[in-house]
Amino acid sequence: MIPPAFDYVRPESVDEAVRTLGNAGEDAKVLAGGQSLLPLLRLRLAFPELVVDVGRIPGLRGVREDGGTLVIGALTTHHDVLADPLVRRHAGLLAAATATVADPAIRHRGTLGGSLAHADPAGDLPAVALTLNAELVAAGPGGQRTIPAREFFLDYLQTSLRPDELLMEVRVPKTDEADGWGFHYEKFSRVAQAWAVVGVAALVRRDNGHIAEARIGLGNMGSTPLRASATEAALAGVGPDGVAEAARSAAEGTRPTGDPSASPAYRAHLARVLTRRSVLAAAGMG
């Protein structure tokens, strides 16, 4: 299908992009890698009057350390996130989930910031950002502001980014295996490279054979990524024998929808099964 007509501009700096977005308001869409926006345009599910291509703005790519935090530029591609030694060493869960994103062609074009700003709850990375307690830094007319991941995702394909703001970077606290952290990401899809019917991101800190802390992010169990808070609380202090019981509450507080891929009840079942498996793998108890 042919996309609707739109104007196109390619700013050369963050300030220029912010001004352009501010002038256009709700009528503009940001183009980064294009892996989320272009399908919407082709299917005529989005009708922007202006497309703002930020793909060549300098300084929005790459990974660096800032004390106990990794700072990842919003335009860093999935391929570069996956290949980066800092990510693999200090944010293994992000690397593991990124490796499951679509196929190599899309991972070479799609960006971390684009995926998060698209805010599809069936995507792999929004739930991971929530699990990692990531923060997202946006630039606007008044300067920069930092948005915790738990406040970033508002509804289906909606975020707290304002129309005149540009996502600049993602800040991810380090979760090193040397500090007792383990991780696992698993999703159930009907066919290879499809959206997850349900995805589970597990981050577990171990202490003396027991779980000292657990964080569990759920994908496609509501209109936004969610945390399995009841299961997280139930896992504190348990050993291998307590994981299955704790995982039974993984779907509490979720709002899964029904579609041709799965009913709400089946999605809840998948959340419980994948949570049990992911926590055991992350804790080295499986």
CSV table of N, CA, C and O in Angstrom, one decimal, residues 2-115:
chain,number,residue,atom,x,y,z
A,2,ILE,N,0.5,2.3,-0.7
A,2,ILE,CA,1.2,3.5,-0.8
A,2,ILE,C,0.9,4.4,0.4
A,2,ILE,O,-0.2,4.6,0.7
A,3,PRO,N,2.0,4.9,1.1
A,3,PRO,CA,1.7,5.8,2.2
A,3,PRO,C,1.1,7.1,1.8
A,3,PRO,O,1.1,7.5,0.6
A,4,PRO,N,0.4,7.8,2.7
A,4,PRO,CA,-0.2,9.1,2.4
A,4,PRO,C,0.9,10.1,2.2
A,4,PRO,O,2.0,9.9,2.7
A,5,ALA,N,0.6,11.2,1.5
A,5,ALA,CA,1.6,12.2,1.3
A,5,ALA,C,2.0,13.0,2.6
A,5,ALA,O,1.1,13.2,3.5
A,6,PHE,N,3.2,13.4,2.7
A,6,PHE,CA,3.7,14.1,3.9
A,6,PHE,C,4.9,14.9,3.5
A,6,PHE,O,5.6,14.6,2.5
A,7,ASP,N,5.2,16.0,4.2
A,7,ASP,CA,6.4,16.7,4.1
A,7,ASP,C,7.5,16.1,4.8
A,7,ASP,O,7.3,15.3,5.8
A,8,TYR,N,8.8,16.3,4.4
A,8,TYR,CA,9.9,15.6,5.0
A,8,TYR,C,11.0,16.7,5.3
A,8,TYR,O,11.3,17.6,4.5
A,9,VAL,N,11.6,16.6,6.5
A,9,VAL,CA,12.7,17.4,6.9
A,9,VAL,C,13.7,16.6,7.7
A,9,VAL,O,13.4,15.7,8.4
A,10,ARG,N,15.0,17.0,7.5
A,10,ARG,CA,16.1,16.2,8.2
A,10,ARG,C,16.9,17.2,8.9
A,10,ARG,O,17.9,17.8,8.4
A,11,PRO,N,16.6,17.5,10.2
A,11,PRO,CA,17.4,18.4,11.0
A,11,PRO,C,18.8,17.9,11.2
A,11,PRO,O,19.0,16.7,11.2
A,12,GLU,N,19.7,18.8,11.5
A,12,GLU,CA,21.1,18.5,11.7
A,12,GLU,C,21.6,18.6,13.1
A,12,GLU,O,22.7,18.3,13.5
A,13,SER,N,20.7,18.9,14.1
A,13,SER,CA,21.0,19.0,15.5
A,13,SER,C,19.8,18.7,16.3
A,13,SER,O,18.6,18.8,15.8
A,14,VAL,N,20.0,18.4,17.6
A,14,VAL,CA,18.9,18.2,18.5
A,14,VAL,C,18.1,19.5,18.6
A,14,VAL,O,16.8,19.4,18.6
A,15,ASP,N,18.7,20.6,18.8
A,15,ASP,CA,18.0,21.9,18.9
A,15,ASP,C,17.1,22.1,17.7
A,15,ASP,O,15.9,22.6,17.8
A,16,GLU,N,17.6,21.9,16.5
A,16,GLU,CA,16.8,22.1,15.3
A,16,GLU,C,15.6,21.1,15.2
A,16,GLU,O,14.5,21.5,14.9
A,17,ALA,N,15.9,19.9,15.7
A,17,ALA,CA,14.8,18.9,15.7
A,17,ALA,C,13.7,19.3,16.7
A,17,ALA,O,12.5,19.2,16.4
A,18,VAL,N,14.1,19.8,17.8
A,18,VAL,CA,13.1,20.2,18.8
A,18,VAL,C,12.3,21.4,18.3
A,18,VAL,O,11.0,21.4,18.5
A,19,ARG,N,12.9,22.3,17.7
A,19,ARG,CA,12.2,23.5,17.1
A,19,ARG,C,11.2,23.0,16.0
A,19,ARG,O,10.1,23.5,16.0
A,20,THR,N,11.7,22.1,15.2
A,20,THR,CA,10.8,21.6,14.1
A,20,THR,C,9.6,20.9,14.7
A,20,THR,O,8.5,21.1,14.2
A,21,LEU,N,9.8,20.0,15.7
A,21,LEU,CA,8.7,19.3,16.3
A,21,LEU,C,7.8,20.3,17.0
A,21,LEU,O,6.5,20.1,17.0
A,22,GLY,N,8.3,21.3,17.7
A,22,GLY,CA,7.5,22.3,18.4
A,22,GLY,C,6.6,23.0,17.4
A,22,GLY,O,5.4,23.3,17.7
A,23,ASN,N,7.1,23.4,16.2
A,23,ASN,CA,6.3,24.1,15.2
A,23,ASN,C,5.2,23.3,14.6
A,23,ASN,O,4.2,23.7,14.3
A,24,ALA,N,5.5,22.0,14.5
A,24,ALA,CA,4.6,21.1,13.8
A,24,ALA,C,3.5,20.5,14.8
A,24,ALA,O,2.4,20.2,14.4
A,25,GLY,N,3.9,20.4,16.1
A,25,GLY,CA,2.9,19.9,17.0
A,25,GLY,C,2.6,18.4,16.8
A,25,GLY,O,3.4,17.6,16.4
A,26,GLU,N,1.3,18.1,16.9
A,26,GLU,CA,0.8,16.7,16.8
A,26,GLU,C,0.8,16.2,15.4
A,26,GLU,O,0.6,15.0,15.1
A,27,ASP,N,1.1,17.1,14.4
A,27,ASP,CA,1.1,16.7,13.0
A,27,ASP,C,2.4,16.1,12.5
A,27,ASP,O,2.5,15.7,11.4
A,28,ALA,N,3.4,16.0,13.4
A,28,ALA,CA,4.7,15.4,13.0
A,28,ALA,C,5.0,14.1,13.6
A,28,ALA,O,4.4,13.7,14.7
A,29,LYS,N,5.8,13.3,12.9
A,29,LYS,CA,6.3,12.0,13.4
A,29,LYS,C,7.8,12.0,13.3
A,29,LYS,O,8.3,12.4,12.3
A,30,VAL,N,8.5,11.4,14.3
A,30,VAL,CA,9.9,11.3,14.2
A,30,VAL,C,10.3,10.0,13.5
A,30,VAL,O,9.7,8.9,13.8
A,31,LEU,N,11.2,10.1,12.6
A,31,LEU,CA,11.8,8.9,11.9
A,31,LEU,C,13.2,8.7,12.4
A,31,LEU,O,14.1,9.6,12.3
A,32,ALA,N,13.5,7.5,13.0
A,32,ALA,CA,14.8,7.1,13.4
A,32,ALA,C,15.3,6.0,12.5
A,32,ALA,O,15.8,6.3,11.4
A,33,GLY,N,15.2,4.8,12.9
A,33,GLY,CA,15.6,3.7,12.0
A,33,GLY,C,14.5,3.4,11.0
A,33,GLY,O,14.7,2.8,9.9
A,34,GLY,N,13.2,3.7,11.3
A,34,GLY,CA,12.1,3.5,10.4
A,34,GLY,C,11.4,2.2,10.5
A,34,GLY,O,10.4,1.9,9.8
A,35,GLN,N,11.9,1.3,11.4
A,35,GLN,CA,11.3,-0.1,11.4
A,35,GLN,C,9.9,-0.1,12.0
A,35,GLN,O,9.2,-1.1,11.8
A,36,SER,N,9.6,0.9,12.8
A,36,SER,CA,8.2,1.0,13.4
A,36,SER,C,7.3,1.9,12.6
A,36,SER,O,6.2,1.6,12.3
A,37,LEU,N,7.9,3.1,12.2
A,37,LEU,CA,7.1,4.1,11.5
A,37,LEU,C,6.7,3.7,10.1
A,37,LEU,O,5.5,3.9,9.7
A,38,LEU,N,7.6,3.2,9.3
A,38,LEU,CA,7.4,2.9,7.9
A,38,LEU,C,6.2,1.9,7.7
A,38,LEU,O,5.4,2.1,6.8
A,39,PRO,N,6.1,0.8,8.5
A,39,PRO,CA,5.0,-0.1,8.3
A,39,PRO,C,3.7,0.6,8.6
A,39,PRO,O,2.7,0.4,7.9
A,40,LEU,N,3.6,1.5,9.6
A,40,LEU,CA,2.4,2.3,9.9
A,40,LEU,C,2.0,3.2,8.8
A,40,LEU,O,0.8,3.3,8.4
A,41,LEU,N,3.0,3.8,8.1
A,41,LEU,CA,2.7,4.7,7.0
A,41,LEU,C,2.2,3.8,5.8
A,41,LEU,O,1.2,4.2,5.2
A,42,ARG,N,2.9,2.7,5.5
A,42,ARG,CA,2.4,1.9,4.4
A,42,ARG,C,1.0,1.4,4.6
A,42,ARG,O,0.2,1.3,3.6
A,43,LEU,N,0.7,1.0,5.8
A,43,LEU,CA,-0.7,0.5,6.1
A,43,LEU,C,-1.7,1.6,6.3
A,43,LEU,O,-2.9,1.3,6.6
A,44,ARG,N,-1.2,2.9,6.3
A,44,ARG,CA,-2.1,4.0,6.5
A,44,ARG,C,-2.7,4.0,7.9
A,44,ARG,O,-3.9,4.3,8.1
A,45,LEU,N,-1.9,3.6,8.8
A,45,LEU,CA,-2.3,3.6,10.2
A,45,LEU,C,-1.8,4.9,10.9
A,45,LEU,O,-2.2,5.2,12.1
A,46,ALA,N,-1.0,5.6,10.2
A,46,ALA,CA,-0.5,6.9,10.7
A,46,ALA,C,-0.5,7.9,9.5
A,46,ALA,O,-0.3,7.6,8.4
A,47,PHE,N,-1.0,9.2,9.8
A,47,PHE,CA,-1.2,10.2,8.8
A,47,PHE,C,-0.4,11.5,9.2
A,47,PHE,O,-1.1,12.5,9.3
A,48,PRO,N,0.9,11.5,9.3
A,48,PRO,CA,1.6,12.7,9.7
A,48,PRO,C,1.6,13.7,8.5
A,48,PRO,O,1.7,13.3,7.4
A,49,GLU,N,1.6,14.9,8.8
A,49,GLU,CA,1.8,15.9,7.8
A,49,GLU,C,3.3,16.2,7.6
A,49,GLU,O,3.7,16.7,6.5
A,50,LEU,N,4.1,15.9,8.6
A,50,LEU,CA,5.5,16.1,8.5
A,50,LEU,C,6.2,14.9,9.1
A,50,LEU,O,5.9,14.5,10.3
A,51,VAL,N,7.3,14.4,8.5
A,51,VAL,CA,8.1,13.4,9.0
A,51,VAL,C,9.5,14.0,9.3
A,51,VAL,O,10.1,14.6,8.4
A,52,VAL,N,9.9,13.9,10.5
A,52,VAL,CA,11.2,14.5,10.9
A,52,VAL,C,12.2,13.4,11.1
A,52,VAL,O,12.2,12.6,12.0
A,53,ASP,N,13.2,13.4,10.1
A,53,ASP,CA,14.2,12.4,10.1
A,53,ASP,C,15.4,12.8,11.0
A,53,ASP,O,16.1,13.7,10.6
A,54,VAL,N,15.5,12.1,12.1
A,54,VAL,CA,16.6,12.5,13.1
A,54,VAL,C,17.8,11.5,12.9
A,54,VAL,O,18.7,11.6,13.7
A,55,GLY,N,17.8,10.7,11.9
A,55,GLY,CA,18.8,9.6,11.8
A,55,GLY,C,20.2,10.0,11.7
A,55,GLY,O,21.1,9.2,11.9
A,56,ARG,N,20.4,11.3,11.3
A,56,ARG,CA,21.8,11.7,11.1
A,56,ARG,C,22.3,12.8,12.1
A,56,ARG,O,23.3,13.4,11.9
A,57,ILE,N,21.5,13.0,13.1
A,57,ILE,CA,21.9,13.9,14.1
A,57,ILE,C,23.1,13.3,14.9
A,57,ILE,O,23.0,12.2,15.4
A,58,PRO,N,24.2,14.1,15.0
A,58,PRO,CA,25.4,13.5,15.7
A,58,PRO,C,25.1,13.4,17.2
A,58,PRO,O,24.3,14.2,17.8
A,59,GLY,N,25.9,12.5,17.8
A,59,GLY,CA,25.9,12.4,19.3
A,59,GLY,C,24.8,11.6,19.9
A,59,GLY,O,24.7,11.5,21.1
A,60,LEU,N,23.9,11.0,19.1
A,60,LEU,CA,22.8,10.2,19.6
A,60,LEU,C,23.0,8.7,19.4
A,60,LEU,O,22.1,7.9,19.6
A,61,ARG,N,24.3,8.3,19.2
A,61,ARG,CA,24.6,6.9,19.0
A,61,ARG,C,25.7,6.5,20.0
A,61,ARG,O,26.5,7.3,20.4
A,62,GLY,N,25.8,5.2,20.3
A,62,GLY,CA,26.9,4.7,21.0
A,62,GLY,C,26.5,4.4,22.5
A,62,GLY,O,25.4,4.8,23.0
A,63,VAL,N,27.4,3.7,23.2
A,63,VAL,CA,27.3,3.3,24.6
A,63,VAL,C,28.5,3.8,25.4
A,63,VAL,O,29.6,3.7,24.9
A,64,ARG,N,28.2,4.4,26.5
A,64,ARG,CA,29.3,4.8,27.4
A,64,ARG,C,28.9,4.6,28.9
A,64,ARG,O,27.7,4.3,29.2
A,65,GLU,N,29.9,4.6,29.7
A,65,GLU,CA,29.6,4.4,31.2
A,65,GLU,C,29.5,5.8,31.9
A,65,GLU,O,30.2,6.7,31.5
A,66,ASP,N,28.7,5.8,32.9
A,66,ASP,CA,28.6,7.0,33.7
A,66,ASP,C,28.4,6.4,35.2
A,66,ASP,O,27.3,6.3,35.7
A,67,GLY,N,29.5,6.1,35.8
A,67,GLY,CA,29.5,5.5,37.1
A,67,GLY,C,28.8,4.1,37.0
A,67,GLY,O,29.3,3.2,36.3
A,68,GLY,N,27.8,3.9,37.8
A,68,GLY,CA,27.1,2.7,37.8
A,68,GLY,C,26.0,2.5,36.8
A,68,GLY,O,25.1,1.7,36.9
A,69,THR,N,26.0,3.4,35.7
A,69,THR,CA,25.0,3.4,34.7
A,69,THR,C,25.6,3.3,33.3
A,69,THR,O,26.6,3.9,33.1
A,70,LEU,N,24.9,2.6,32.4
A,70,LEU,CA,25.2,2.7,31.0
A,70,LEU,C,24.3,3.7,30.4
A,70,LEU,O,23.1,3.8,30.6
A,71,VAL,N,24.9,4.5,29.5
A,71,VAL,CA,24.2,5.5,28.8
A,71,VAL,C,24.2,5.1,27.3
A,71,VAL,O,25.3,5.1,26.7
A,72,ILE,N,23.0,4.9,26.8
A,72,ILE,CA,22.9,4.4,25.4
A,72,ILE,C,22.2,5.4,24.5
A,72,ILE,O,21.0,5.8,24.9
A,73,GLY,N,22.8,5.9,23.5
A,73,GLY,CA,22.2,6.9,22.6
A,73,GLY,C,20.9,6.3,22.0
A,73,GLY,O,20.8,5.1,21.6
A,74,ALA,N,19.9,7.2,21.8
A,74,ALA,CA,18.6,6.7,21.3
A,74,ALA,C,18.7,6.1,19.9
A,74,ALA,O,17.9,5.3,19.5
A,75,LEU,N,19.7,6.6,19.1
A,75,LEU,CA,19.8,6.2,17.7
A,75,LEU,C,20.7,5.0,17.6
A,75,LEU,O,21.0,4.5,16.5
A,76,THR,N,21.1,4.4,18.7
A,76,THR,CA,22.0,3.2,18.6
A,76,THR,C,21.2,2.0,18.1
A,76,THR,O,20.1,1.7,18.6
A,77,THR,N,21.6,1.4,17.1
A,77,THR,CA,20.8,0.3,16.5
A,77,THR,C,20.8,-0.9,17.4
A,77,THR,O,21.7,-1.1,18.3
A,78,HIS,N,19.9,-1.8,17.1
A,78,HIS,CA,19.8,-3.1,17.9
A,78,HIS,C,21.1,-3.9,17.7
A,78,HIS,O,21.6,-4.5,18.7
A,79,HIS,N,21.6,-3.9,16.5
A,79,HIS,CA,22.8,-4.6,16.2
A,79,HIS,C,24.0,-4.1,17.1
A,79,HIS,O,24.8,-4.8,17.7
A,80,ASP,N,24.1,-2.7,17.2
A,80,ASP,CA,25.2,-2.2,17.9
A,80,ASP,C,25.0,-2.3,19.4
A,80,ASP,O,26.0,-2.5,20.2
A,81,VAL,N,23.8,-2.3,19.9
A,81,VAL,CA,23.5,-2.6,21.3
A,81,VAL,C,24.0,-4.1,21.6
A,81,VAL,O,24.6,-4.3,22.6
A,82,LEU,N,23.6,-5.0,20.8
A,82,LEU,CA,23.9,-6.4,21.0
A,82,LEU,C,25.4,-6.6,20.9
A,82,LEU,O,25.9,-7.5,21.7
A,83,ALA,N,26.1,-5.9,20.1
A,83,ALA,CA,27.5,-6.2,19.9
A,83,ALA,C,28.4,-5.4,20.9
A,83,ALA,O,29.6,-5.7,21.0
A,84,ASP,N,27.8,-4.5,21.6
A,84,ASP,CA,28.6,-3.6,22.5
A,84,ASP,C,29.1,-4.4,23.7
A,84,ASP,O,28.3,-5.0,24.4
A,85,PRO,N,30.4,-4.4,24.0
A,85,PRO,CA,30.9,-5.1,25.2
A,85,PRO,C,30.4,-4.6,26.5
A,85,PRO,O,30.3,-5.4,27.5
A,86,LEU,N,30.2,-3.3,26.6
A,86,LEU,CA,29.7,-2.8,27.9
A,86,LEU,C,28.3,-3.3,28.1
A,86,LEU,O,27.9,-3.6,29.3
A,87,VAL,N,27.4,-3.4,27.1
A,87,VAL,CA,26.1,-3.9,27.3
A,87,VAL,C,26.1,-5.4,27.7
A,87,VAL,O,25.5,-5.8,28.6
A,88,ARG,N,27.0,-6.1,27.0
A,88,ARG,CA,27.0,-7.5,27.3
A,88,ARG,C,27.6,-7.8,28.7
A,88,ARG,O,27.2,-8.7,29.4
A,89,ARG,N,28.5,-6.9,29.2
A,89,ARG,CA,29.1,-7.1,30.5
A,89,ARG,C,28.2,-6.6,31.6
A,89,ARG,O,28.1,-7.2,32.7
A,90,HIS,N,27.5,-5.5,31.4
A,90,HIS,CA,26.8,-4.8,32.5
A,90,HIS,C,25.3,-4.8,32.4
A,90,HIS,O,24.6,-4.4,33.3
A,91,ALA,N,24.7,-5.2,31.2
A,91,ALA,CA,23.3,-5.2,31.0
A,91,ALA,C,22.9,-6.4,30.2
A,91,ALA,O,22.4,-6.3,29.1
A,92,GLY,N,23.3,-7.6,30.7
A,92,GLY,CA,23.1,-8.8,29.9
A,92,GLY,C,21.6,-9.1,29.5
A,92,GLY,O,21.4,-9.6,28.4
A,93,LEU,N,20.7,-8.7,30.3
A,93,LEU,CA,19.3,-8.9,30.0
A,93,LEU,C,18.9,-8.1,28.7
A,93,LEU,O,18.2,-8.6,27.8
A,94,LEU,N,19.4,-6.9,28.6
A,94,LEU,CA,19.2,-6.1,27.4
A,94,LEU,C,19.8,-6.7,26.2
A,94,LEU,O,19.1,-6.8,25.1
A,95,ALA,N,21.0,-7.3,26.3
A,95,ALA,CA,21.6,-8.0,25.2
A,95,ALA,C,20.8,-9.2,24.8
A,95,ALA,O,20.6,-9.5,23.6
A,96,ALA,N,20.4,-10.0,25.8
A,96,ALA,CA,19.6,-11.2,25.5
A,96,ALA,C,18.3,-10.9,24.8
A,96,ALA,O,17.9,-11.6,23.8
A,97,ALA,N,17.6,-9.9,25.2
A,97,ALA,CA,16.3,-9.6,24.6
A,97,ALA,C,16.5,-9.0,23.2
A,97,ALA,O,15.8,-9.3,22.3
A,98,THR,N,17.5,-8.1,23.0
A,98,THR,CA,17.8,-7.5,21.7
A,98,THR,C,18.1,-8.6,20.7
A,98,THR,O,17.8,-8.4,19.5
A,99,ALA,N,18.8,-9.7,21.1
A,99,ALA,CA,19.1,-10.7,20.2
A,99,ALA,C,17.9,-11.4,19.6
A,99,ALA,O,17.9,-12.1,18.5
A,100,THR,N,16.7,-11.2,20.2
A,100,THR,CA,15.5,-11.9,19.7
A,100,THR,C,14.6,-10.9,18.9
A,100,THR,O,13.6,-11.3,18.4
A,101,VAL,N,15.1,-9.7,18.7
A,101,VAL,CA,14.3,-8.7,18.0
A,101,VAL,C,14.3,-9.1,16.5
A,101,VAL,O,15.4,-9.1,15.8
A,102,ALA,N,13.2,-9.4,15.9
A,102,ALA,CA,13.0,-9.6,14.5
A,102,ALA,C,14.1,-10.4,13.8
A,102,ALA,O,14.4,-11.5,14.3
A,103,ASP,N,14.8,-9.8,12.8
A,103,ASP,CA,15.8,-10.5,12.1
A,103,ASP,C,17.0,-9.6,11.9
A,103,ASP,O,17.0,-8.4,12.3
A,104,PRO,N,18.1,-10.1,11.4
A,104,PRO,CA,19.3,-9.3,11.3
A,104,PRO,C,19.1,-8.0,10.5
A,104,PRO,O,19.7,-7.0,10.9
A,105,ALA,N,18.4,-8.0,9.5
A,105,ALA,CA,18.1,-6.8,8.7
A,105,ALA,C,17.5,-5.7,9.5
A,105,ALA,O,17.9,-4.6,9.4
A,106,ILE,N,16.5,-6.1,10.3
A,106,ILE,CA,15.8,-5.1,11.1
A,106,ILE,C,16.7,-4.6,12.2
A,106,ILE,O,16.7,-3.5,12.6
A,107,ARG,N,17.5,-5.6,12.8
A,107,ARG,CA,18.4,-5.2,13.9
A,107,ARG,C,19.5,-4.2,13.4
A,107,ARG,O,20.0,-3.5,14.2
A,108,HIS,N,19.8,-4.3,12.2
A,108,HIS,CA,20.8,-3.3,11.7
A,108,HIS,C,20.2,-1.9,11.4
A,108,HIS,O,21.0,-1.0,11.3
A,109,ARG,N,18.9,-1.8,11.3
A,109,ARG,CA,18.3,-0.5,11.0
A,109,ARG,C,17.5,0.0,12.2
A,109,ARG,O,17.5,1.2,12.4
A,110,GLY,N,16.8,-0.8,12.9
A,110,GLY,CA,16.0,-0.4,14.0
A,110,GLY,C,16.8,0.1,15.2
A,110,GLY,O,18.0,-0.3,15.3
A,111,THR,N,16.3,1.0,16.0
A,111,THR,CA,17.1,1.6,17.0
A,111,THR,C,16.4,1.4,18.4
A,111,THR,O,15.2,1.1,18.5
A,112,LEU,N,17.2,1.4,19.4
A,112,LEU,CA,16.7,1.2,20.8
A,112,LEU,C,15.7,2.3,21.1
A,112,LEU,O,14.6,2.0,21.6
A,113,GLY,N,16.0,3.6,20.9
A,113,GLY,CA,15.1,4.7,21.2
A,113,GLY,C,13.8,4.6,20.4
A,113,GLY,O,12.8,4.9,20.9
A,114,GLY,N,14.0,4.2,19.1
A,114,GLY,CA,12.8,4.1,18.3
A,114,GLY,C,11.8,3.0,18.8
A,114,GLY,O,10.6,3.2,18.8
A,115,SER,N,12.4,1.9,19.2
A,115,SER,CA,11.5,0.8,19.8
A,115,SER,C,10.8,1.3,21.0
A,115,SER,O,9.6,1.0,21.2
